[in-house]
Short mmCIF file of C-alpha atoms and ligand atoms in Angstrom, two decimals:
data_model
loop_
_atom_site.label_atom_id
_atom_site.label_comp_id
_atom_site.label_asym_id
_atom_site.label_seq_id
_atom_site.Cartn_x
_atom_site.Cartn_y
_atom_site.Cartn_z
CA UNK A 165 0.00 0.00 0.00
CA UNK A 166 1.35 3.69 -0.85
CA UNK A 167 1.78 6.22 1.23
CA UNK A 168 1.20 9.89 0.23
CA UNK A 169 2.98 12.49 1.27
CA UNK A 170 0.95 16.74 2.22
CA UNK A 171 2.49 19.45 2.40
CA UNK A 172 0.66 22.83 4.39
CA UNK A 173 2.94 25.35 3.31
CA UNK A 174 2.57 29.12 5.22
CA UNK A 175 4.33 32.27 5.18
CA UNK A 176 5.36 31.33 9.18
CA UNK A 177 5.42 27.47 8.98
CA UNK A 178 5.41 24.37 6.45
CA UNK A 179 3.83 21.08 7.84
CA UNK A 180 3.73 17.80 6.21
CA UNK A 181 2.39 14.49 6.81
CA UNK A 182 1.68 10.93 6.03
CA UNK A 183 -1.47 9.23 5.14
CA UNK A 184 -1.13 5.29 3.53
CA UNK A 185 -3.73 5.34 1.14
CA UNK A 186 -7.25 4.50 1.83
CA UNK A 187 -6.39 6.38 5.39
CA UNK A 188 -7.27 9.83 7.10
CA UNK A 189 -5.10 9.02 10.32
CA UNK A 190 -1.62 10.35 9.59
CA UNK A 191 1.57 8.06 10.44
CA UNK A 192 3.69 11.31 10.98
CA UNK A 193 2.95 14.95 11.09
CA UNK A 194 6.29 16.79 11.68
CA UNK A 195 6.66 20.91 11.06
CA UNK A 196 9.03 23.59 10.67
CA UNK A 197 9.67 27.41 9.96
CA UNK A 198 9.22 28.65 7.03
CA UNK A 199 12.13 30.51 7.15
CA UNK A 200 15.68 30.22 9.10
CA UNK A 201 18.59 32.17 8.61
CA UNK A 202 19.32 32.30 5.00
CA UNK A 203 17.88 28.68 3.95
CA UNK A 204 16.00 28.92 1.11
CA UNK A 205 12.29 27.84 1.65
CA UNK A 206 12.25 25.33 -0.91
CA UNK A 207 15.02 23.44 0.98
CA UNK A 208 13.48 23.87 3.89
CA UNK A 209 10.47 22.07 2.27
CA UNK A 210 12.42 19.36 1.04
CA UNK A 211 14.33 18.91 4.57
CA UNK A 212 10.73 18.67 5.90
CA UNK A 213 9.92 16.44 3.14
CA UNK A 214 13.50 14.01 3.63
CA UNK A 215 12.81 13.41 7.78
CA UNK A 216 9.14 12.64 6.86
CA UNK A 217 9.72 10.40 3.98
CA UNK A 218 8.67 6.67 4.84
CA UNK A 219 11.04 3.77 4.81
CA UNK A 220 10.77 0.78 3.06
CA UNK A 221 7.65 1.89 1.43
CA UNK A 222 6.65 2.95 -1.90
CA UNK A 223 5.66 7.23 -2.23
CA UNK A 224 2.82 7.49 -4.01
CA UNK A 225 2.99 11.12 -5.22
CA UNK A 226 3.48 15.10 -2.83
CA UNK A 227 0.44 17.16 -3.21
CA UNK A 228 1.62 21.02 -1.76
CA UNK A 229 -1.28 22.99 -0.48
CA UNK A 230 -0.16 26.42 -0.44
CA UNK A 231 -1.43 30.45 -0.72
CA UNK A 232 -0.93 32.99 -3.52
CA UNK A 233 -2.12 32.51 -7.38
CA UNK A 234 -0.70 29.59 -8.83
CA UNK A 235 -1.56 27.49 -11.39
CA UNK A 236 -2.22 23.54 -10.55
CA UNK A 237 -1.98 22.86 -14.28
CA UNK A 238 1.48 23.64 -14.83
CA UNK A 239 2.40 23.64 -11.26
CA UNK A 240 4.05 27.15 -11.15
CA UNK A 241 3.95 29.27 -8.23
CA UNK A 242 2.92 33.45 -9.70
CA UNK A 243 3.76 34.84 -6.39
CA UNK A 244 3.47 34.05 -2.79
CA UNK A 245 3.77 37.36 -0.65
CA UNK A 246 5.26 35.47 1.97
CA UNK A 247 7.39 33.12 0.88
CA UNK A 248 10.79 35.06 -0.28
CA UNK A 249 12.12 33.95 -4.16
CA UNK A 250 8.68 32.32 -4.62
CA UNK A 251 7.93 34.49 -7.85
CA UNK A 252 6.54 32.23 -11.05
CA UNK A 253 8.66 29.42 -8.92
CA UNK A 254 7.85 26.44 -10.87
CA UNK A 255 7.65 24.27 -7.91
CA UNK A 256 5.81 20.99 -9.14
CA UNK A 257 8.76 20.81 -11.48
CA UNK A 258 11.94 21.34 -9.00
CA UNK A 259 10.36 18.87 -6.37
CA UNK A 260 9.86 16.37 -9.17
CA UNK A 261 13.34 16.47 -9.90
CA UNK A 262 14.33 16.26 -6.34
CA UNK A 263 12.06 13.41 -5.47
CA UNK A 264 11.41 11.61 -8.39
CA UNK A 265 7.29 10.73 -8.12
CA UNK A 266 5.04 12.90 -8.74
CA UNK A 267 4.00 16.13 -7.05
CA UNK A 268 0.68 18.02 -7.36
CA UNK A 269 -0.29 21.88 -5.94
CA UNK A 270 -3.42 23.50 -5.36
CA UNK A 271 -4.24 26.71 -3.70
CA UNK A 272 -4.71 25.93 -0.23
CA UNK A 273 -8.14 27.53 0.02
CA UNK A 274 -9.19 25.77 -2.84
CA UNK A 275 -7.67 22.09 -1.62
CA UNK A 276 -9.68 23.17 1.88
CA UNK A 277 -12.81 23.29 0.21
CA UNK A 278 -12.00 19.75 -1.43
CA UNK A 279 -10.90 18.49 2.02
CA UNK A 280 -14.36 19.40 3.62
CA UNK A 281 -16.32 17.85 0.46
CA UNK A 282 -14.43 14.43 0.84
CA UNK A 283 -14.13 14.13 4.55
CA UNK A 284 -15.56 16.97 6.06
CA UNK A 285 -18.65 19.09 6.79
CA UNK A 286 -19.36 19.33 2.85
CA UNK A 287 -19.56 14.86 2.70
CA UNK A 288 -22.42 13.90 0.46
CA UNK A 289 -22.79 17.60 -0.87
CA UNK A 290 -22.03 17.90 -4.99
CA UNK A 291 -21.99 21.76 -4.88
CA UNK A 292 -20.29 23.66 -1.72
CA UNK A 293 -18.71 26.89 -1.33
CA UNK A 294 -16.18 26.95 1.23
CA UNK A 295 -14.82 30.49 2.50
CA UNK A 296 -12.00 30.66 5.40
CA UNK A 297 -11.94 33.92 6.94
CA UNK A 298 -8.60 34.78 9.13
CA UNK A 299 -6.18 37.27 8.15
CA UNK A 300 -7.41 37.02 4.54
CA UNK A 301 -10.37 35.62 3.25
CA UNK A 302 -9.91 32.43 0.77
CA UNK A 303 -12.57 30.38 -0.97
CA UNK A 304 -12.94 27.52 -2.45
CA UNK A 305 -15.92 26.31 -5.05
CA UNK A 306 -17.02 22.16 -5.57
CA UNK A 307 -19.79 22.87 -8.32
CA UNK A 308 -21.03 19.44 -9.28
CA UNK A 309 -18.51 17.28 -7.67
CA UNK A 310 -15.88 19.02 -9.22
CA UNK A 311 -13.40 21.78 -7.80
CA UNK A 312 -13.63 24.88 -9.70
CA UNK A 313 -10.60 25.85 -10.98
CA UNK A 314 -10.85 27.78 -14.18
CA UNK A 315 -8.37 27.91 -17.45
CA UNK A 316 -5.54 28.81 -15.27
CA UNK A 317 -6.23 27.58 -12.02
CA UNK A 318 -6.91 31.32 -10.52
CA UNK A 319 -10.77 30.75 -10.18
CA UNK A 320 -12.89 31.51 -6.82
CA UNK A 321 -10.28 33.94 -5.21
CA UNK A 322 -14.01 34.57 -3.10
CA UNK A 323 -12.73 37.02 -0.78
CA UNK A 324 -11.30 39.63 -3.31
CA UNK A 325 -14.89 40.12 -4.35
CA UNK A 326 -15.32 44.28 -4.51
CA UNK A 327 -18.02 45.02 -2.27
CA UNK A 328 -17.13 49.22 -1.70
CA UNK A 329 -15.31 50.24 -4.97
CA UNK A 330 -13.54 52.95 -3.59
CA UNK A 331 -12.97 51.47 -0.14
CA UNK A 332 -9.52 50.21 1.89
CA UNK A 333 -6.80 49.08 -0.25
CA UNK A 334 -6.53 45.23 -0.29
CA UNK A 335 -3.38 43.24 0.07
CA UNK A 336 -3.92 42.03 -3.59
CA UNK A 337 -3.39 46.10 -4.75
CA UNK A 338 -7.20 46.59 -5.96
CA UNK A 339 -9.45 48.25 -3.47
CA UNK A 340 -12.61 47.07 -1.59
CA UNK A 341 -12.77 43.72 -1.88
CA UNK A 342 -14.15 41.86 0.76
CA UNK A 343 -11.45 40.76 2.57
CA UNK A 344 -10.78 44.31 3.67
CA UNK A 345 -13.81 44.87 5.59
CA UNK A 346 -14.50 41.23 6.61
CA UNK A 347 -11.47 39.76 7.54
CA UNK A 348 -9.75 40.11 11.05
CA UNK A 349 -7.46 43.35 10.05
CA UNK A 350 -10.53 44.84 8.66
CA UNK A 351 -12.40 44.25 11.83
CA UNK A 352 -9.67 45.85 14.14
CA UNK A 353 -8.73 48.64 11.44
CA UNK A 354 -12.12 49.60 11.66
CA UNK A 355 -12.25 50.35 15.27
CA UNK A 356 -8.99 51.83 15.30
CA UNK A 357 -9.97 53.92 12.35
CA UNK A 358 -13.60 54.97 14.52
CA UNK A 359 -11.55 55.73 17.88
CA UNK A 360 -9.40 58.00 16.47
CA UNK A 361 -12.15 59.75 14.58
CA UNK A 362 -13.06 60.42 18.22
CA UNK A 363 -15.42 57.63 19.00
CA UNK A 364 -15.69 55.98 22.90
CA UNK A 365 -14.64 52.13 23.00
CA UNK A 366 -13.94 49.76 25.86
CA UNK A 367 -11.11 49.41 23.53
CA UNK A 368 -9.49 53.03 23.90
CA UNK A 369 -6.17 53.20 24.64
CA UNK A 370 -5.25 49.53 23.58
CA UNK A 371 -1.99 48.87 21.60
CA UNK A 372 -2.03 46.38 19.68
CA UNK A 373 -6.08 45.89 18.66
CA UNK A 374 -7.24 42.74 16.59
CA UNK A 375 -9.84 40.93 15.88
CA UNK A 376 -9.93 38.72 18.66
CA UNK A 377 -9.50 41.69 21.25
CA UNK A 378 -12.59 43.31 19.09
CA UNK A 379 -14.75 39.81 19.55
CA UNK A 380 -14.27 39.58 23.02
CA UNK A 381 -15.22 43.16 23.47
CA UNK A 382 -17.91 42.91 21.33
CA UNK A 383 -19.06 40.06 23.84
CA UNK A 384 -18.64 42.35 26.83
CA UNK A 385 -21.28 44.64 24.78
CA UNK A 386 -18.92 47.59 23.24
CA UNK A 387 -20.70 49.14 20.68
CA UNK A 388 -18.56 50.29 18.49
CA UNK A 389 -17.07 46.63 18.61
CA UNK A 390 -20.32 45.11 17.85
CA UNK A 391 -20.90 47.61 14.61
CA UNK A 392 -17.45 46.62 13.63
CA UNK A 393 -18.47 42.72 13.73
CA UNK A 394 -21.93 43.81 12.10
CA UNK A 395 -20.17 45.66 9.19
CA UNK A 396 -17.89 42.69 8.90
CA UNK A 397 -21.04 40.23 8.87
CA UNK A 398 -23.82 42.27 6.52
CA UNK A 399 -20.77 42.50 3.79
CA UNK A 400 -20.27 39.05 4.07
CA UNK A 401 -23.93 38.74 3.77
CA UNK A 402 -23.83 40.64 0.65
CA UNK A 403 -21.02 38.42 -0.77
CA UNK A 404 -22.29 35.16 -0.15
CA UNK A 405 -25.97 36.32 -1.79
CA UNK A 406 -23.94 36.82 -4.81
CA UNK A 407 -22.06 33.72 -4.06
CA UNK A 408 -25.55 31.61 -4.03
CA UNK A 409 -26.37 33.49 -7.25
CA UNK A 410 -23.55 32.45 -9.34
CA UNK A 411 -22.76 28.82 -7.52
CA UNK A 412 -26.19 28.06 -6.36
CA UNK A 413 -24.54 25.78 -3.36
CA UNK A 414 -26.32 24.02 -1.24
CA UNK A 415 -24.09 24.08 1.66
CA UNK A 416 -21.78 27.21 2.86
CA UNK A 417 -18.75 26.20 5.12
CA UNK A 418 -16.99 28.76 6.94
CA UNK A 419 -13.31 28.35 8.35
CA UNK A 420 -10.65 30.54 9.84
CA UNK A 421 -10.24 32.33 13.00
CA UNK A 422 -12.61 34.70 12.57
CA UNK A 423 -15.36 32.40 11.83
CA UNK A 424 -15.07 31.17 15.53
CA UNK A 425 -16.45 34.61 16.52
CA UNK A 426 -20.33 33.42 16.24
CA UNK A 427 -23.12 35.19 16.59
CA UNK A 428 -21.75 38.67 16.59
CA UNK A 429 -20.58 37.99 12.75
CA UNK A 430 -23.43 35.03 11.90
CA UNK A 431 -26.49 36.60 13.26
CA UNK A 432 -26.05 39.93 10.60
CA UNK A 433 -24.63 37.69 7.68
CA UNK A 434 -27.68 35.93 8.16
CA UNK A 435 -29.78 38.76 8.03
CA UNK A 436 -28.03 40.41 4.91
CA UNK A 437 -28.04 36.68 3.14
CA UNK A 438 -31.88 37.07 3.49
CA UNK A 439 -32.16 40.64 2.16
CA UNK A 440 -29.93 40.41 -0.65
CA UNK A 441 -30.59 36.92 -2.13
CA UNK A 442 -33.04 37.78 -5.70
CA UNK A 443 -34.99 34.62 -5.17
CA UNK A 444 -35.95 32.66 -1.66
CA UNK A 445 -34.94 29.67 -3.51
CA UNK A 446 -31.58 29.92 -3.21
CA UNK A 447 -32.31 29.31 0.65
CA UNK A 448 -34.43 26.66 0.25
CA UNK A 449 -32.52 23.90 2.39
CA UNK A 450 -29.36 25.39 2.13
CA UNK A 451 -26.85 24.56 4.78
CA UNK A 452 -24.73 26.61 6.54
CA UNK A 453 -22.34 25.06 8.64
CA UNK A 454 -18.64 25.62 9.95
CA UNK A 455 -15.66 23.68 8.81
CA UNK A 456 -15.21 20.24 10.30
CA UNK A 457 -10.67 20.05 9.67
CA UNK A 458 -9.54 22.98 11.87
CA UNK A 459 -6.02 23.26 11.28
CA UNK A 460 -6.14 19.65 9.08
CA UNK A 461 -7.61 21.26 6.40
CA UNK A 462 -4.68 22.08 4.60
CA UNK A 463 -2.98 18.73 4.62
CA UNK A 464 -6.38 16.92 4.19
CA UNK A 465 -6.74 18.69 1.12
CA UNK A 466 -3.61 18.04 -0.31
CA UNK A 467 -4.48 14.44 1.15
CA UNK A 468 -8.05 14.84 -0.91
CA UNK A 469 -6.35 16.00 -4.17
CA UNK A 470 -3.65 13.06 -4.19
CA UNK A 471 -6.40 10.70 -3.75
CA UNK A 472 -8.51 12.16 -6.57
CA UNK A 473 -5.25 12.20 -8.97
CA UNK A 474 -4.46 8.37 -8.27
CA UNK A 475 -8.25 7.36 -8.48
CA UNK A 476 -7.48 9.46 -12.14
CA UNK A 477 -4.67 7.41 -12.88
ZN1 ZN B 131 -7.99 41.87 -2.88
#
């Protein structure tokens, strides 16, 4: 029996495990910074990728689930923020010729959603939309058993949708999208933004605000805390209603950090879902659930997307 080999790489650490196939339980999970002195990332990876590799048995193939555009087709990397030298790093290619079977990469929003539709909250679903909401917002589309991809492997980047044209600049360079208002900096730049526009917060005079400090004061019933979480939610309301429109899902999974924050972001996503969606339909049965991999959902993807690629021959 093979054994196949994830990768979770991250701007601050790469993980990778071991799965024989047929198998969700791991045999070895091992990580490592991303970066160390002046090691290069990729040998980092492949370090990782040497203490992890299983003796005496036969490698089936590395699947890499990592951020930034790339393209799964020809397995180059367009850019990774945070991954230094990663710039159209063809990837697939240099751990090929390092390790000799084969390798596969998908976004790692993207191989998230796949994870939750094979052995998460998505099982038994053939359309799903996935979203992960931390730092950044990714997404991730099944659309009749299939993940979405597009012609060059860039489609369902769901959290640079443009929901305030001329709003706050977005990592990605464009302004507005989504992510900026719903994700945790948008959350905390809010309130920081609102305080010193001379507003009163429980959070006045705090250093370092984020999203988490706004969520808990939110819970301790600061306004301006709970408008920040309600702007965050109706947008991603707004969002998802087009989401249902194009994708027509019939199960939403949410993931991340932020997505732990309940209520204070749920109840007024709800709320916008229902006012913006054209047709009740859309809500008919639809199911809106959080993701079931945690901190998995990376590797499990990969995991997911190695399976699918063997079952393809
Ligand atoms: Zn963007």
């Amino acid at each position: 029996m093979g054994i196949f080999i994830s990768i979770d790489m991250g701007g601050t650490q790469i993980r990778a495990a071991t799965y024989p196939q047929g198998s969700t339980e791991p045999l070895n999970i091992r990580k490592t910074p991303t970066r160390s002195g002046d090691e290069a990332p990729f040998e980092r990876m492949c370090a990782l990728i040497q203490a992890i590799w299983p003796k005496g048995q036969t490698v089936e193939s590395i699947t890499v689930a990592l951020p930034g555009p790339l393209d799964p087709v020809s397995g180059v990397i367009f850019s990774a923020p945070n991954i230094p030298g990663w710039e159209n790093f063809p990837l697939r290619d240099a751990l090929k010729a390092r390790f000799h079977v084969p390798v596969h990469i998908g976004n790692d929003a993207n191989l998230a959603a796949l994870g939750e539709w094979r052995y998460g909250a998505g099982k038994g679903h053939h359309d799903l939309l996935y979203l992960t909401i931390s730092t950044g917002i990714g997404g991730g589309v099944i659309s009749g058993d299939r993940l979405l991809l597009g012609t060059r492997g860039l489609a369902s980047e769901l959290g640079h949708l443009t929901v305030l044209s001329d709003g706050p600049l977005c990592g990605c360079g464009q302004r507005g999208h989504l992510e900026t208002i719903s994700a945790g900096p948008g959350i905390a730049r809010y309130v920081k933004e609102q305080i010193e526009a001379g507003r009163e917060s429980s959070l006045q005079g705090v250093a370092h605000i984020t999203a988490k400090e706004v969520s808990q004061a939110a819970r301790e019933g600061d306004p301006l805390s709970v408008e920040a979480f309600t702007r965050a939610g109706t947008y991603l309301g707004v969002a998802v209603a087009d989401f249902l429109h194009i994708f027509n899902p019939s199960i939403v999974i949410f993931g991340g950090g932020v997505s732990f924050s309940g209520d204070i972001l749920f109840k007024p996503m709800r709320e916008a879902l229902q006012q913006h969606v054209m047709d009740a339909s859309y809500l008919h049965d639809l199911q809106i659930a959080t993701a079931a991999l945690g901190d998995e959902a990376g590797l499990m993807g990969a995991l997911a997307l190695a399976e699918l690629k063997k079952a393809e021959g």
